[in-house]
Amino acid sequence: MTFLKIFLLFPLLSLAFSQETFTSHLLPRPLIIEYPENTETNFRELEEEFKLHCISWRFSVEANNINPWKTIPQECAEYVKDYVTGRAYGFDLERVSKEAGVYAKAIELSGDGKDAWIFDIDDTLLSNLPYYADHGYGLEVFDHLEFERWVEKAMAPAIKSSLKLYEEVLGLGIKVFLLTGRGEGKRKATIENLVNAGFRDWHKLILRAPDEQGKLATVYKSEKRNEMEKEGYRILGNSGDQWSDILGTSMSIRSFKLPNPMYYIP
Amino acid sequence: MTFLKIFLLFPLLSLAFSQETFTSHLLPRPLIIEYPENTETNFRELEEEFKLHCISWRFSVEANNINPWKTIPQECAEYVKDYVTGRAYGFDLERVSKEAGVYAKAIELSGDGKDAWIFDIDDTLLSNLPYYADHGYGLEVFDHLEFERWVEKAMAPAIKSSLKLYEEVLGLGIKVFLLTGRGEGKRKATIENLVNAGFRDWHKLILRAPDEQGKLATVYKSEKRNEMEKEGYRILGNSGDQWSDILGTSMSIRSFKLPNPMYYIP
């Protein structure tokens, strides 16, 4: 930003001083010294305006007020990049897991093996940030095939704070269900990735069957939760980065929405 | 902040220069000029840390990750005040209404008089900001009687962007239901306030009956939505500043969560 300011100030100042030479005798004008101040103010205002706009956009996304959306707003590209690569994203992720952990520890468990917690996988347990770093952090339209190649690599790192919550939940004796929108064909790569990232001892890993590929995530995940309930499970908690992980029917007693300003799954 | 910096810099500099007089011959030391820089850096870091923490807290509130909570965090008092009294709150409120308006206009209406939209009242249509300004913007524990006195005054101003959405929804021929946690005894004051603030032509104003006072808002509001559905209404939209306005059963097709970092109603 400083560079940009200097870059744009230079021609302004050149213009100002060149005019000073040729036309200073013609008109009463304010002191030239005012130019830099105004320019800086304008830049700050503009910067402030963009930030307000992008923060407001992100809030609307996290509160599920904007949907559906396919790419992040062009003018928020830098903001989203700064957010996910800076400290704030990690801060927010940690807080969600911390709140979930406080809740989990306070639950009076039945101890009959039917206490359950659902975790989504992508950008809930495993981070696809390395993939999105190569795809404009949500600025590019989602490329299904390209993303599948990334999944096959099984190289997504763990979201540290989610791994911590995962282990706390397991430690309490709650059964862990992994419910993902990934297709059944990705089971092997998914298990490999999860294990390498430190996840273990889940009770069930649920992937989309071929005939479930066309369903909205909200519908598919609701159906799977419904099956769990029919099997007698009490869904105590549900962690996901998408509202479609959380809303629908057979909703969990408490849900935990992890931040994700990069993409939206209906 | 600048005042605080100067205030704390002064004794630091005094100390530095006084030492300079008496002990400059004793030890090799770094240049005194470094003090102000370090102090400024520390302040910025601290300021940045608090901001990250409070933004993160607010995100968690808006995504319904923190509940229940009784007061805002002490250390975020200034942040919340700055947010609700500054431009950002208005910006966020406007965006929610704008998104809701886009959605409302895109709905294919049945035209049978059964299309419905629910609005909550407090901090959705009417702003209680003047009340909360006198009560630390959420820093004080909610005082039921004190708030009732404020409600009786019927002086809450309209949230402008909500009034705009309200009129758009009406203009589309959608029936407006006002569903509030206020008690039946406040009907007169509520109508007076709504009318004075510019709201008109609602189809039904639903307040809590005396026997509903003890119910959680989520339960009470779900029951009322359920009754609407039984009467044949399709709840197309639902605007509220609390998750308890939105979640539960008989949920609206789309819901719109207005920002509210000042209080939480279960």
Short mmCIF file of C-alpha atoms in Angstrom, two decimals:
data_model
loop_
_atom_site.label_atom_id
_atom_site.label_comp_id
_atom_site.label_asym_id
_atom_site.label_seq_id
_atom_site.Cartn_x
_atom_site.Cartn_y
_atom_site.Cartn_z
CA MET A 1 0.00 0.00 0.00
CA THR A 2 2.86 2.40 0.89
CA PHE A 3 4.49 1.61 -2.42
CA LEU A 4 1.23 2.29 -4.24
CA LYS A 5 0.82 5.59 -2.41
CA ILE A 6 4.32 6.74 -3.37
CA PHE A 7 3.81 5.48 -6.90
CA LEU A 8 0.61 7.50 -7.31
CA LEU A 9 1.90 10.50 -5.38
CA PHE A 10 4.84 11.01 -7.71
CA PRO A 11 2.91 11.97 -10.87
CA LEU A 12 0.54 14.07 -8.74
CA LEU A 13 3.44 15.99 -7.24
CA SER A 14 5.16 16.32 -10.63
CA LEU A 15 1.98 17.76 -12.07
CA ALA A 16 1.54 20.06 -9.14
CA PHE A 17 5.05 21.45 -9.28
CA SER A 18 5.09 21.74 -13.06
CA GLN A 19 1.89 23.76 -12.87
CA GLU A 20 3.47 25.84 -10.14
CA THR A 21 6.20 26.85 -12.60
CA PHE A 22 3.89 27.90 -15.42
CA THR A 23 0.63 29.07 -13.87
CA SER A 24 1.37 30.23 -10.34
CA HIS A 25 0.69 33.83 -11.32
CA LEU A 26 -2.79 33.11 -12.75
CA LEU A 27 -5.03 31.86 -9.93
CA PRO A 28 -5.22 31.91 -6.16
CA ARG A 29 -4.87 28.27 -5.18
CA PRO A 30 -4.45 26.31 -1.97
CA LEU A 31 -0.91 25.42 -0.98
CA ILE A 32 0.59 22.56 -2.96
CA ILE A 33 1.48 20.91 0.34
CA GLU A 34 -2.15 19.89 0.67
CA TYR A 35 -1.97 17.37 -2.17
CA PRO A 36 -0.08 14.61 -0.33
CA GLU A 37 -2.36 14.87 2.70
CA ASN A 38 -5.53 14.63 0.66
CA THR A 39 -4.17 11.79 -1.41
CA GLU A 40 -3.26 9.87 1.69
CA THR A 41 -6.69 10.52 3.19
CA ASN A 42 -8.37 9.34 0.02
CA PHE A 43 -6.30 6.19 -0.04
CA ARG A 44 -7.09 5.47 3.58
CA GLU A 45 -10.77 6.05 2.96
CA LEU A 46 -10.72 3.80 -0.08
CA GLU A 47 -8.79 1.12 1.79
CA GLU A 48 -11.21 1.42 4.73
CA GLU A 49 -14.20 1.20 2.39
CA PHE A 50 -12.95 -1.99 0.73
CA LYS A 51 -12.16 -3.54 4.08
CA LEU A 52 -15.63 -2.74 5.45
CA HIS A 53 -17.17 -4.23 2.34
CA CYS A 54 -15.13 -7.43 2.46
CA ILE A 55 -15.49 -7.95 6.22
CA SER A 56 -19.23 -7.45 5.78
CA TRP A 57 -19.25 -9.97 2.93
CA ARG A 58 -17.40 -12.52 5.06
CA PHE A 59 -19.79 -12.04 7.97
CA SER A 60 -22.73 -12.59 5.65
CA VAL A 61 -21.13 -15.79 4.39
CA GLU A 62 -20.48 -17.09 7.90
CA ALA A 63 -24.04 -16.25 9.02
CA ASN A 64 -25.41 -18.00 5.90
CA ASN A 65 -27.00 -14.83 4.55
CA ILE A 66 -25.40 -15.11 1.13
CA ASN A 67 -26.16 -18.22 -0.86
CA PRO A 68 -25.52 -19.65 -3.28
CA TRP A 69 -22.24 -18.13 -4.43
CA LYS A 70 -19.70 -19.50 -6.89
CA THR A 71 -16.59 -17.38 -6.41
CA ILE A 72 -15.43 -14.80 -3.91
CA PRO A 73 -15.97 -11.15 -4.93
CA GLN A 74 -13.13 -10.01 -7.22
CA GLU A 75 -12.51 -6.93 -5.07
CA CYS A 76 -12.08 -9.09 -1.94
CA ALA A 77 -9.39 -11.35 -3.45
CA GLU A 78 -6.58 -9.71 -1.45
CA TYR A 79 -8.69 -9.59 1.70
CA VAL A 80 -9.55 -13.30 1.57
CA LYS A 81 -5.93 -14.21 0.80
CA ASP A 82 -4.68 -12.10 3.71
CA TYR A 83 -7.29 -13.64 5.99
CA VAL A 84 -6.60 -17.31 5.25
CA THR A 85 -2.81 -16.95 5.04
CA GLY A 86 -2.59 -14.61 8.03
CA ARG A 87 -3.23 -15.23 11.71
CA ALA A 88 -6.95 -14.47 11.78
CA TYR A 89 -8.09 -17.69 10.08
CA GLY A 90 -6.11 -19.84 12.52
CA PHE A 91 -7.43 -17.73 15.39
CA ASP A 92 -11.02 -18.29 14.24
CA LEU A 93 -10.49 -22.02 13.68
CA GLU A 94 -9.02 -22.39 17.14
CA ARG A 95 -11.92 -20.59 18.75
CA VAL A 96 -14.51 -22.84 17.11
CA SER A 97 -12.71 -25.98 18.30
CA LYS A 98 -12.27 -24.51 21.75
CA GLU A 99 -15.98 -23.73 22.06
CA ALA A 100 -16.85 -27.20 20.79
CA GLY A 101 -14.45 -28.73 23.32
CA VAL A 102 -15.99 -26.80 26.22
CA TYR A 103 -19.43 -28.02 25.13
CA ALA A 104 -18.28 -31.63 24.63
CA LYS A 105 -16.74 -31.82 28.10
CA ALA A 106 -19.92 -30.47 29.70
CA ILE A 107 -22.24 -33.08 28.12
CA GLU A 108 -23.59 -35.76 30.38
CA LEU A 109 -22.86 -38.85 28.30
CA SER A 110 -25.05 -41.91 28.35
CA GLY A 111 -22.17 -44.34 28.07
CA ASP A 112 -24.26 -46.78 26.03
CA GLY A 113 -22.04 -46.35 22.95
CA LYS A 114 -24.66 -44.27 21.17
CA ASP A 115 -23.18 -40.82 21.79
CA ALA A 116 -21.99 -39.50 18.44
CA TRP A 117 -20.13 -36.53 16.97
CA ILE A 118 -20.00 -35.81 13.25
CA PHE A 119 -17.01 -34.26 11.54
CA ASP A 120 -16.95 -33.10 7.95
CA ILE A 121 -13.57 -33.68 6.30
CA ASP A 122 -12.63 -31.01 3.74
CA ASP A 123 -11.56 -27.79 5.45
CA THR A 124 -12.89 -29.13 8.72
CA LEU A 125 -10.37 -31.87 9.55
CA LEU A 126 -8.11 -31.59 6.51
CA SER A 127 -6.98 -28.27 5.07
CA ASN A 128 -7.26 -27.70 1.34
CA LEU A 129 -5.46 -24.39 1.67
CA PRO A 130 -2.49 -25.62 -0.43
CA TYR A 131 -4.95 -26.41 -3.24
CA TYR A 132 -6.77 -23.08 -2.99
CA ALA A 133 -3.47 -21.20 -2.84
CA ASP A 134 -2.97 -22.41 -6.42
CA HIS A 135 -6.52 -21.39 -7.37
CA GLY A 136 -6.83 -17.81 -6.22
CA TYR A 137 -8.25 -18.66 -2.78
CA GLY A 138 -11.74 -18.99 -4.19
CA LEU A 139 -11.42 -16.49 -7.03
CA GLU A 140 -11.56 -19.28 -9.64
CA VAL A 141 -14.72 -21.24 -10.33
CA PHE A 142 -14.50 -24.68 -8.67
CA ASP A 143 -12.90 -27.24 -10.99
CA HIS A 144 -14.20 -30.66 -9.99
CA LEU A 145 -11.59 -32.73 -11.86
CA GLU A 146 -8.69 -30.59 -10.72
CA PHE A 147 -9.85 -30.90 -7.11
CA GLU A 148 -10.21 -34.69 -7.45
CA ARG A 149 -6.56 -34.88 -8.53
CA TRP A 150 -5.63 -32.96 -5.36
CA VAL A 151 -7.70 -35.36 -3.23
CA GLU A 152 -5.97 -38.37 -4.84
CA LYS A 153 -2.61 -36.97 -3.75
CA ALA A 154 -3.74 -37.43 -0.11
CA MET A 155 -1.48 -34.56 0.92
CA ALA A 156 -3.89 -32.24 2.74
CA PRO A 157 -2.48 -31.27 6.14
CA ALA A 158 -4.52 -31.53 9.34
CA ILE A 159 -6.19 -28.45 10.76
CA LYS A 160 -4.35 -28.57 14.07
CA SER A 161 -7.15 -27.19 16.23
CA SER A 162 -9.61 -29.66 14.70
CA LEU A 163 -7.26 -32.57 15.40
CA LYS A 164 -7.11 -31.42 19.01
CA LEU A 165 -10.93 -31.36 19.26
CA TYR A 166 -11.13 -34.72 17.45
CA GLU A 167 -8.89 -36.29 20.08
CA GLU A 168 -10.78 -34.66 22.94
CA VAL A 169 -14.08 -35.99 21.58
CA LEU A 170 -12.60 -39.49 21.19
CA GLY A 171 -11.11 -39.26 24.67
CA LEU A 172 -14.56 -38.60 26.13
CA GLY A 173 -15.82 -41.87 24.67
CA ILE A 174 -17.97 -40.25 21.99
CA LYS A 175 -18.16 -42.16 18.69
CA VAL A 176 -16.80 -40.21 15.74
CA PHE A 177 -18.58 -40.26 12.38
CA LEU A 178 -16.84 -38.75 9.37
CA LEU A 179 -19.43 -37.51 6.91
CA THR A 180 -17.98 -36.17 3.69
CA GLY A 181 -19.23 -35.07 0.29
CA ARG A 182 -16.30 -36.93 -1.30
CA GLY A 183 -17.31 -39.86 -3.48
CA GLU A 184 -16.93 -43.53 -2.48
CA GLY A 185 -14.14 -43.81 -5.10
CA LYS A 186 -11.99 -41.58 -2.90
CA ARG A 187 -12.20 -43.83 0.17
CA LYS A 188 -8.64 -45.15 -0.10
CA ALA A 189 -7.03 -41.75 -0.68
CA THR A 190 -9.17 -40.22 2.07
CA ILE A 191 -8.17 -42.84 4.65
CA GLU A 192 -4.52 -42.51 3.67
CA ASN A 193 -4.69 -38.73 4.02
CA LEU A 194 -6.55 -38.85 7.34
CA VAL A 195 -4.14 -41.34 8.87
CA ASN A 196 -1.07 -39.44 7.66
CA ALA A 197 -2.53 -36.26 9.12
CA GLY A 198 -2.98 -37.91 12.53
CA PHE A 199 -6.66 -38.88 12.55
CA ARG A 200 -7.53 -42.35 13.81
CA ASP A 201 -10.19 -44.46 15.51
CA TRP A 202 -13.27 -43.07 13.76
CA HIS A 203 -16.33 -45.26 14.07
CA LYS A 204 -17.54 -44.80 10.50
CA LEU A 205 -16.39 -42.99 7.38
CA ILE A 206 -19.36 -42.09 5.19
CA LEU A 207 -18.74 -41.10 1.56
CA ARG A 208 -21.24 -40.43 -1.22
CA ALA A 209 -22.40 -43.57 -3.01
CA PRO A 210 -22.54 -43.29 -6.84
CA ASP A 211 -26.34 -42.80 -6.75
CA GLU A 212 -25.96 -39.96 -4.25
CA GLN A 213 -23.70 -37.82 -6.45
CA GLY A 214 -26.47 -35.57 -7.73
CA LYS A 215 -27.95 -34.73 -4.34
CA LEU A 216 -27.50 -31.40 -2.62
CA ALA A 217 -25.08 -31.71 0.29
CA THR A 218 -27.81 -30.56 2.71
CA VAL A 219 -30.09 -33.37 1.55
CA TYR A 220 -27.38 -36.06 1.41
CA LYS A 221 -26.02 -35.19 4.86
CA SER A 222 -29.50 -34.92 6.40
CA GLU A 223 -30.31 -38.42 5.11
CA LYS A 224 -27.11 -39.80 6.61
CA ARG A 225 -27.84 -38.16 9.97
CA ASN A 226 -31.34 -39.55 9.78
CA GLU A 227 -29.93 -43.08 9.31
CA MET A 228 -27.68 -42.55 12.32
CA GLU A 229 -30.65 -41.56 14.46
CA LYS A 230 -32.57 -44.62 13.27
CA GLU A 231 -29.64 -46.72 14.46
CA GLY A 232 -30.11 -45.13 17.88
CA TYR A 233 -27.27 -42.62 17.82
CA ARG A 234 -27.64 -39.27 19.58
CA ILE A 235 -25.83 -36.66 17.48
CA LEU A 236 -24.37 -34.45 20.19
CA GLY A 237 -22.11 -32.34 18.03
CA ASN A 238 -21.44 -31.61 14.39
CA SER A 239 -18.42 -29.75 13.04
CA GLY A 240 -18.36 -28.44 9.49
CA ASP A 241 -17.11 -25.52 7.43
CA GLN A 242 -20.31 -25.36 5.33
CA TRP A 243 -23.85 -24.62 6.42
CA SER A 244 -24.87 -27.62 4.32
CA ASP A 245 -22.92 -29.75 6.81
CA ILE A 246 -25.10 -28.44 9.60
CA LEU A 247 -28.62 -27.48 8.45
CA GLY A 248 -31.45 -29.71 7.22
CA THR A 249 -33.15 -32.47 9.18
CA SER A 250 -31.89 -34.63 12.06
CA MET A 251 -29.75 -31.69 13.08
CA SER A 252 -27.20 -32.08 15.82
CA ILE A 253 -27.89 -30.72 19.33
CA ARG A 254 -25.04 -28.24 18.85
CA SER A 255 -23.30 -27.45 15.60
CA PHE A 256 -19.97 -25.77 15.06
CA LYS A 257 -19.41 -23.75 11.91
CA LEU A 258 -15.75 -23.47 10.98
CA PRO A 259 -14.85 -20.39 8.94
CA ASN A 260 -14.51 -20.78 5.18
CA PRO A 261 -14.52 -17.68 3.00
CA MET A 262 -13.22 -19.53 -0.09
CA TYR A 263 -16.12 -21.59 -1.37
CA TYR A 264 -19.75 -22.46 -0.86
CA ILE A 265 -21.39 -25.91 -1.16
CA PRO A 266 -25.20 -25.94 -1.37
CA MET B 1 -4.51 5.43 21.41
CA THR B 2 -2.13 8.24 20.33
CA PHE B 3 -2.74 9.99 23.64
CA LEU B 4 -1.99 6.78 25.51
CA LYS B 5 1.22 6.29 23.55
CA ILE B 6 2.44 9.80 24.30
CA PHE B 7 1.35 9.42 27.91
CA LEU B 8 3.39 6.27 28.35
CA LEU B 9 6.28 7.46 26.22
CA PHE B 10 6.89 10.49 28.40
CA PRO B 11 8.03 8.69 31.56
CA LEU B 12 10.04 6.26 29.42
CA LEU B 13 11.87 9.09 27.72
CA SER B 14 12.34 10.97 31.01
CA LEU B 15 13.89 7.89 32.52
CA ALA B 16 16.04 7.36 29.48
CA PHE B 17 17.38 10.90 29.41
CA SER B 18 17.85 11.10 33.17
CA GLN B 19 19.96 7.95 33.01
CA GLU B 20 21.85 9.46 30.10
CA THR B 21 22.93 12.32 32.39
CA PHE B 22 24.18 10.18 35.22
CA THR B 23 25.37 6.92 33.78
CA SER B 24 26.25 7.48 30.14
CA HIS B 25 29.94 6.90 30.91
CA LEU B 26 29.37 3.51 32.52
CA LEU B 27 27.98 1.11 29.94
CA PRO B 28 27.77 0.73 26.21
CA ARG B 29 24.05 0.88 25.47
CA PRO B 30 21.87 0.98 22.38
CA LEU B 31 20.73 4.40 21.22
CA ILE B 32 17.92 5.92 23.26
CA ILE B 33 16.05 6.57 20.01
CA GLU B 34 15.11 2.88 19.94
CA TYR B 35 12.70 3.16 22.88
CA PRO B 36 9.86 4.95 21.11
CA GLU B 37 9.98 2.50 18.18
CA ASN B 38 9.76 -0.56 20.38
CA THR B 39 7.03 0.93 22.50
CA GLU B 40 5.02 1.74 19.42
CA THR B 41 5.51 -1.77 18.05
CA ASN B 42 4.39 -3.32 21.32
CA PHE B 43 1.29 -1.16 21.39
CA ARG B 44 0.44 -2.04 17.83
CA GLU B 45 0.93 -5.73 18.52
CA LEU B 46 -1.24 -5.54 21.61
CA GLU B 47 -3.90 -3.56 19.78
CA GLU B 48 -3.77 -6.05 16.89
CA GLU B 49 -4.06 -8.97 19.31
CA PHE B 50 -7.15 -7.56 21.00
CA LYS B 51 -8.76 -6.78 17.68
CA LEU B 52 -8.13 -10.32 16.36
CA HIS B 53 -9.60 -11.74 19.54
CA CYS B 54 -12.72 -9.57 19.44
CA ILE B 55 -13.34 -9.98 15.70
CA SER B 56 -12.99 -13.72 16.20
CA TRP B 57 -15.44 -13.59 19.10
CA ARG B 58 -17.97 -11.67 17.00
CA PHE B 59 -17.63 -14.15 14.12
CA SER B 60 -18.27 -17.00 16.51
CA VAL B 61 -21.35 -15.25 17.80
CA GLU B 62 -22.72 -14.61 14.30
CA ALA B 63 -22.05 -18.22 13.24
CA ASN B 64 -23.79 -19.45 16.42
CA ASN B 65 -20.68 -21.15 17.75
CA ILE B 66 -20.80 -19.47 21.15
CA ASN B 67 -23.91 -20.05 23.19
CA PRO B 68 -25.25 -19.31 25.62
CA TRP B 69 -23.57 -16.07 26.68
CA LYS B 70 -24.78 -13.44 29.11
CA THR B 71 -22.55 -10.43 28.54
CA ILE B 72 -19.97 -9.42 25.95
CA PRO B 73 -16.34 -10.10 26.92
CA GLN B 74 -15.03 -7.27 29.12
CA GLU B 75 -11.97 -6.81 26.90
CA CYS B 76 -14.16 -6.37 23.81
CA ALA B 77 -16.27 -3.56 25.30
CA GLU B 78 -14.56 -0.86 23.21
CA TYR B 79 -14.60 -3.03 20.11
CA VAL B 80 -18.34 -3.72 20.33
CA LYS B 81 -19.08 -0.05 21.04
CA ASP B 82 -16.98 1.04 18.06
CA TYR B 83 -18.68 -1.55 15.87
CA VAL B 84 -22.30 -0.69 16.67
CA THR B 85 -21.77 3.08 16.79
CA GLY B 86 -19.49 3.15 13.75
CA ARG B 87 -20.22 2.47 10.11
CA ALA B 88 -19.61 -1.29 10.10
CA TYR B 89 -22.86 -2.25 11.88
CA GLY B 90 -24.96 -0.22 9.45
CA PHE B 91 -22.97 -1.69 6.57
CA ASP B 92 -23.67 -5.23 7.81
CA LEU B 93 -27.35 -4.55 8.44
CA GLU B 94 -27.73 -3.13 4.94
CA ARG B 95 -26.09 -6.14 3.35
CA VAL B 96 -28.41 -8.59 5.10
CA SER B 97 -31.50 -6.69 3.93
CA LYS B 98 -30.08 -6.37 0.44
CA GLU B 99 -29.47 -10.12 0.19
CA ALA B 100 -32.95 -10.81 1.54
CA GLY B 101 -34.42 -8.41 -1.00
CA VAL B 102 -32.62 -10.09 -3.90
CA TYR B 103 -33.96 -13.44 -2.73
CA ALA B 104 -37.51 -12.14 -2.18
CA LYS B 105 -37.70 -10.66 -5.68
CA ALA B 106 -36.51 -13.92 -7.22
CA ILE B 107 -39.19 -16.09 -5.54
CA GLU B 108 -41.97 -17.37 -7.74
CA LEU B 109 -44.98 -16.48 -5.61
CA SER B 110 -48.14 -18.53 -5.54
CA GLY B 111 -50.44 -15.52 -5.29
CA ASP B 112 -52.91 -17.47 -3.14
CA GLY B 113 -52.33 -15.23 -0.13
CA LYS B 114 -50.33 -17.89 1.66
CA ASP B 115 -46.83 -16.56 0.95
CA ALA B 116 -45.39 -15.37 4.26
CA TRP B 117 -42.32 -13.61 5.64
CA ILE B 118 -41.51 -13.43 9.34
CA PHE B 119 -39.80 -10.48 10.95
CA ASP B 120 -38.56 -10.40 14.50
CA ILE B 121 -38.96 -6.95 16.11
CA ASP B 122 -36.20 -6.09 18.61
CA ASP B 123 -32.97 -5.20 16.80
CA THR B 124 -34.45 -6.53 13.59
CA LEU B 125 -37.10 -3.91 12.75
CA LEU B 126 -36.65 -1.59 15.73
CA SER B 127 -33.26 -0.60 17.08
CA ASN B 128 -32.62 -0.82 20.81
CA LEU B 129 -29.24 0.83 20.38
CA PRO B 130 -30.31 3.90 22.44
CA TYR B 131 -31.14 1.52 25.31
CA TYR B 132 -27.91 -0.44 25.03
CA ALA B 133 -25.89 2.78 24.78
CA ASP B 134 -27.00 3.39 28.37
CA HIS B 135 -26.11 -0.18 29.39
CA GLY B 136 -22.58 -0.67 28.16
CA TYR B 137 -23.55 -2.12 24.76
CA GLY B 138 -23.99 -5.57 26.24
CA LEU B 139 -21.43 -5.29 29.02
CA GLU B 140 -24.16 -5.26 31.70
CA VAL B 141 -26.24 -8.32 32.48
CA PHE B 142 -29.70 -7.99 30.90
CA ASP B 143 -32.15 -6.24 33.23
CA HIS B 144 -35.63 -7.40 32.33
CA LEU B 145 -37.56 -4.67 34.18
CA GLU B 146 -35.32 -1.89 32.95
CA PHE B 147 -35.75 -3.10 29.37
CA GLU B 148 -39.54 -3.29 29.78
CA ARG B 149 -39.54 0.38 30.78
CA TRP B 150 -37.66 1.16 27.57
CA VAL B 151 -40.18 -0.85 25.54
CA GLU B 152 -43.09 1.05 27.16
CA LYS B 153 -41.58 4.33 25.98
CA ALA B 154 -42.16 3.15 22.38
CA MET B 155 -39.22 5.24 21.24
CA ALA B 156 -37.03 2.71 19.43
CA PRO B 157 -36.09 4.01 15.98
CA ALA B 158 -36.50 1.92 12.83
CA ILE B 159 -33.53 0.08 11.40
CA LYS B 160 -33.64 1.87 8.05
CA SER B 161 -32.43 -1.02 5.90
CA SER B 162 -34.96 -3.35 7.55
CA LEU B 163 -37.78 -0.89 6.86
CA LYS B 164 -36.71 -0.88 3.21
CA LEU B 165 -36.82 -4.69 3.05
CA TYR B 166 -40.12 -4.70 4.92
CA GLU B 167 -41.68 -2.46 2.29
CA GLU B 168 -40.18 -4.49 -0.56
CA VAL B 169 -41.62 -7.69 0.89
CA LEU B 170 -45.04 -6.05 1.31
CA GLY B 171 -44.83 -4.64 -2.21
CA LEU B 172 -44.33 -8.14 -3.60
CA GLY B 173 -47.63 -9.22 -2.06
CA ILE B 174 -46.06 -11.38 0.64
CA LYS B 175 -47.89 -11.43 3.98
CA VAL B 176 -45.82 -10.09 6.86
CA PHE B 177 -45.88 -11.80 10.26
CA LEU B 178 -44.25 -10.07 13.20
CA LEU B 179 -43.05 -12.67 15.68
CA THR B 180 -41.58 -11.21 18.85
CA GLY B 181 -40.47 -12.44 22.24
CA ARG B 182 -42.17 -9.41 23.82
CA GLY B 183 -45.11 -10.25 26.06
CA GLU B 184 -48.78 -9.71 25.14
CA GLY B 185 -48.88 -6.87 27.68
CA LYS B 186 -46.60 -4.87 25.42
CA ARG B 187 -48.93 -5.05 22.40
CA LYS B 188 -50.08 -1.41 22.62
CA ALA B 189 -46.60 0.06 23.09
CA THR B 190 -45.24 -2.20 20.37
CA ILE B 191 -47.86 -1.15 17.82
CA GLU B 192 -47.36 2.52 18.71
CA ASN B 193 -43.60 2.16 18.28
CA LEU B 194 -43.85 0.23 15.01
CA VAL B 195 -46.27 2.73 13.48
CA ASN B 196 -44.23 5.73 14.60
CA ALA B 197 -41.14 4.12 13.11
CA GLY B 198 -42.87 3.68 9.73
CA PHE B 199 -44.00 0.03 9.82
CA ARG B 200 -47.55 -0.70 8.65
CA ASP B 201 -49.78 -3.32 7.03
CA TRP B 202 -48.50 -6.40 8.83
CA HIS B 203 -50.82 -9.38 8.63
CA LYS B 204 -50.32 -10.54 12.19
CA LEU B 205 -48.41 -9.40 15.26
CA ILE B 206 -47.59 -12.37 17.49
CA LEU B 207 -46.48 -11.72 21.08
CA ARG B 208 -45.88 -14.18 23.91
CA ALA B 209 -49.03 -15.18 25.78
CA PRO B 210 -48.67 -15.25 29.59
CA ASP B 211 -48.35 -19.06 29.58
CA GLU B 212 -45.54 -18.86 27.03
CA GLN B 213 -43.27 -16.64 29.13
CA GLY B 214 -41.13 -19.48 30.43
CA LYS B 215 -40.40 -21.07 27.05
CA LEU B 216 -37.09 -20.80 25.26
CA ALA B 217 -37.35 -18.42 22.30
CA THR B 218 -36.38 -21.24 19.92
CA VAL B 219 -39.26 -23.38 21.18
CA TYR B 220 -41.84 -20.56 21.32
CA LYS B 221 -40.97 -19.30 17.84
CA SER B 222 -40.88 -22.82 16.35
CA GLU B 223 -44.38 -23.44 17.72
CA LYS B 224 -45.68 -20.23 16.19
CA ARG B 225 -44.14 -21.09 12.82
CA ASN B 226 -45.67 -24.53 13.10
CA GLU B 227 -49.12 -22.96 13.62
CA MET B 228 -48.55 -20.80 10.53
CA GLU B 229 -47.73 -23.86 8.46
CA LYS B 230 -50.84 -25.62 9.75
CA GLU B 231 -52.85 -22.61 8.52
CA GLY B 232 -51.35 -23.22 5.10
CA TYR B 233 -48.72 -20.49 5.04
CA ARG B 234 -45.45 -21.04 3.23
CA ILE B 235 -42.70 -19.30 5.24
CA LEU B 236 -40.48 -18.00 2.46
CA GLY B 237 -38.23 -15.79 4.53
CA ASN B 238 -37.40 -15.08 8.14
CA SER B 239 -35.38 -12.12 9.38
CA GLY B 240 -34.01 -12.04 12.90
CA ASP B 241 -30.99 -10.89 14.89
CA GLN B 242 -30.94 -14.03 17.06
CA TRP B 243 -30.35 -17.63 16.02
CA SER B 244 -33.35 -18.47 18.21
CA ASP B 245 -35.46 -16.48 15.70
CA ILE B 246 -34.29 -18.79 12.94
CA LEU B 247 -33.46 -22.29 14.15
CA GLY B 248 -35.79 -25.00 15.47
CA THR B 249 -38.66 -26.63 13.60
CA SER B 250 -40.82 -25.34 10.73
CA MET B 251 -37.81 -23.35 9.62
CA SER B 252 -38.14 -20.82 6.83
CA ILE B 253 -36.90 -21.66 3.31
CA ARG B 254 -34.29 -18.92 3.69
CA SER B 255 -33.35 -17.13 6.87
CA PHE B 256 -31.51 -13.88 7.33
CA LYS B 257 -29.41 -13.34 10.42
CA LEU B 258 -28.95 -9.68 11.27
CA PRO B 259 -25.80 -8.86 13.23
CA ASN B 260 -26.09 -8.42 16.98
CA PRO B 261 -22.95 -8.53 19.10
CA MET B 262 -24.68 -7.09 22.20
CA TYR B 263 -26.83 -9.87 23.58
CA TYR B 264 -27.87 -13.49 23.15
CA ILE B 265 -31.37 -14.95 23.56
CA PRO B 266 -31.59 -18.75 23.84
#
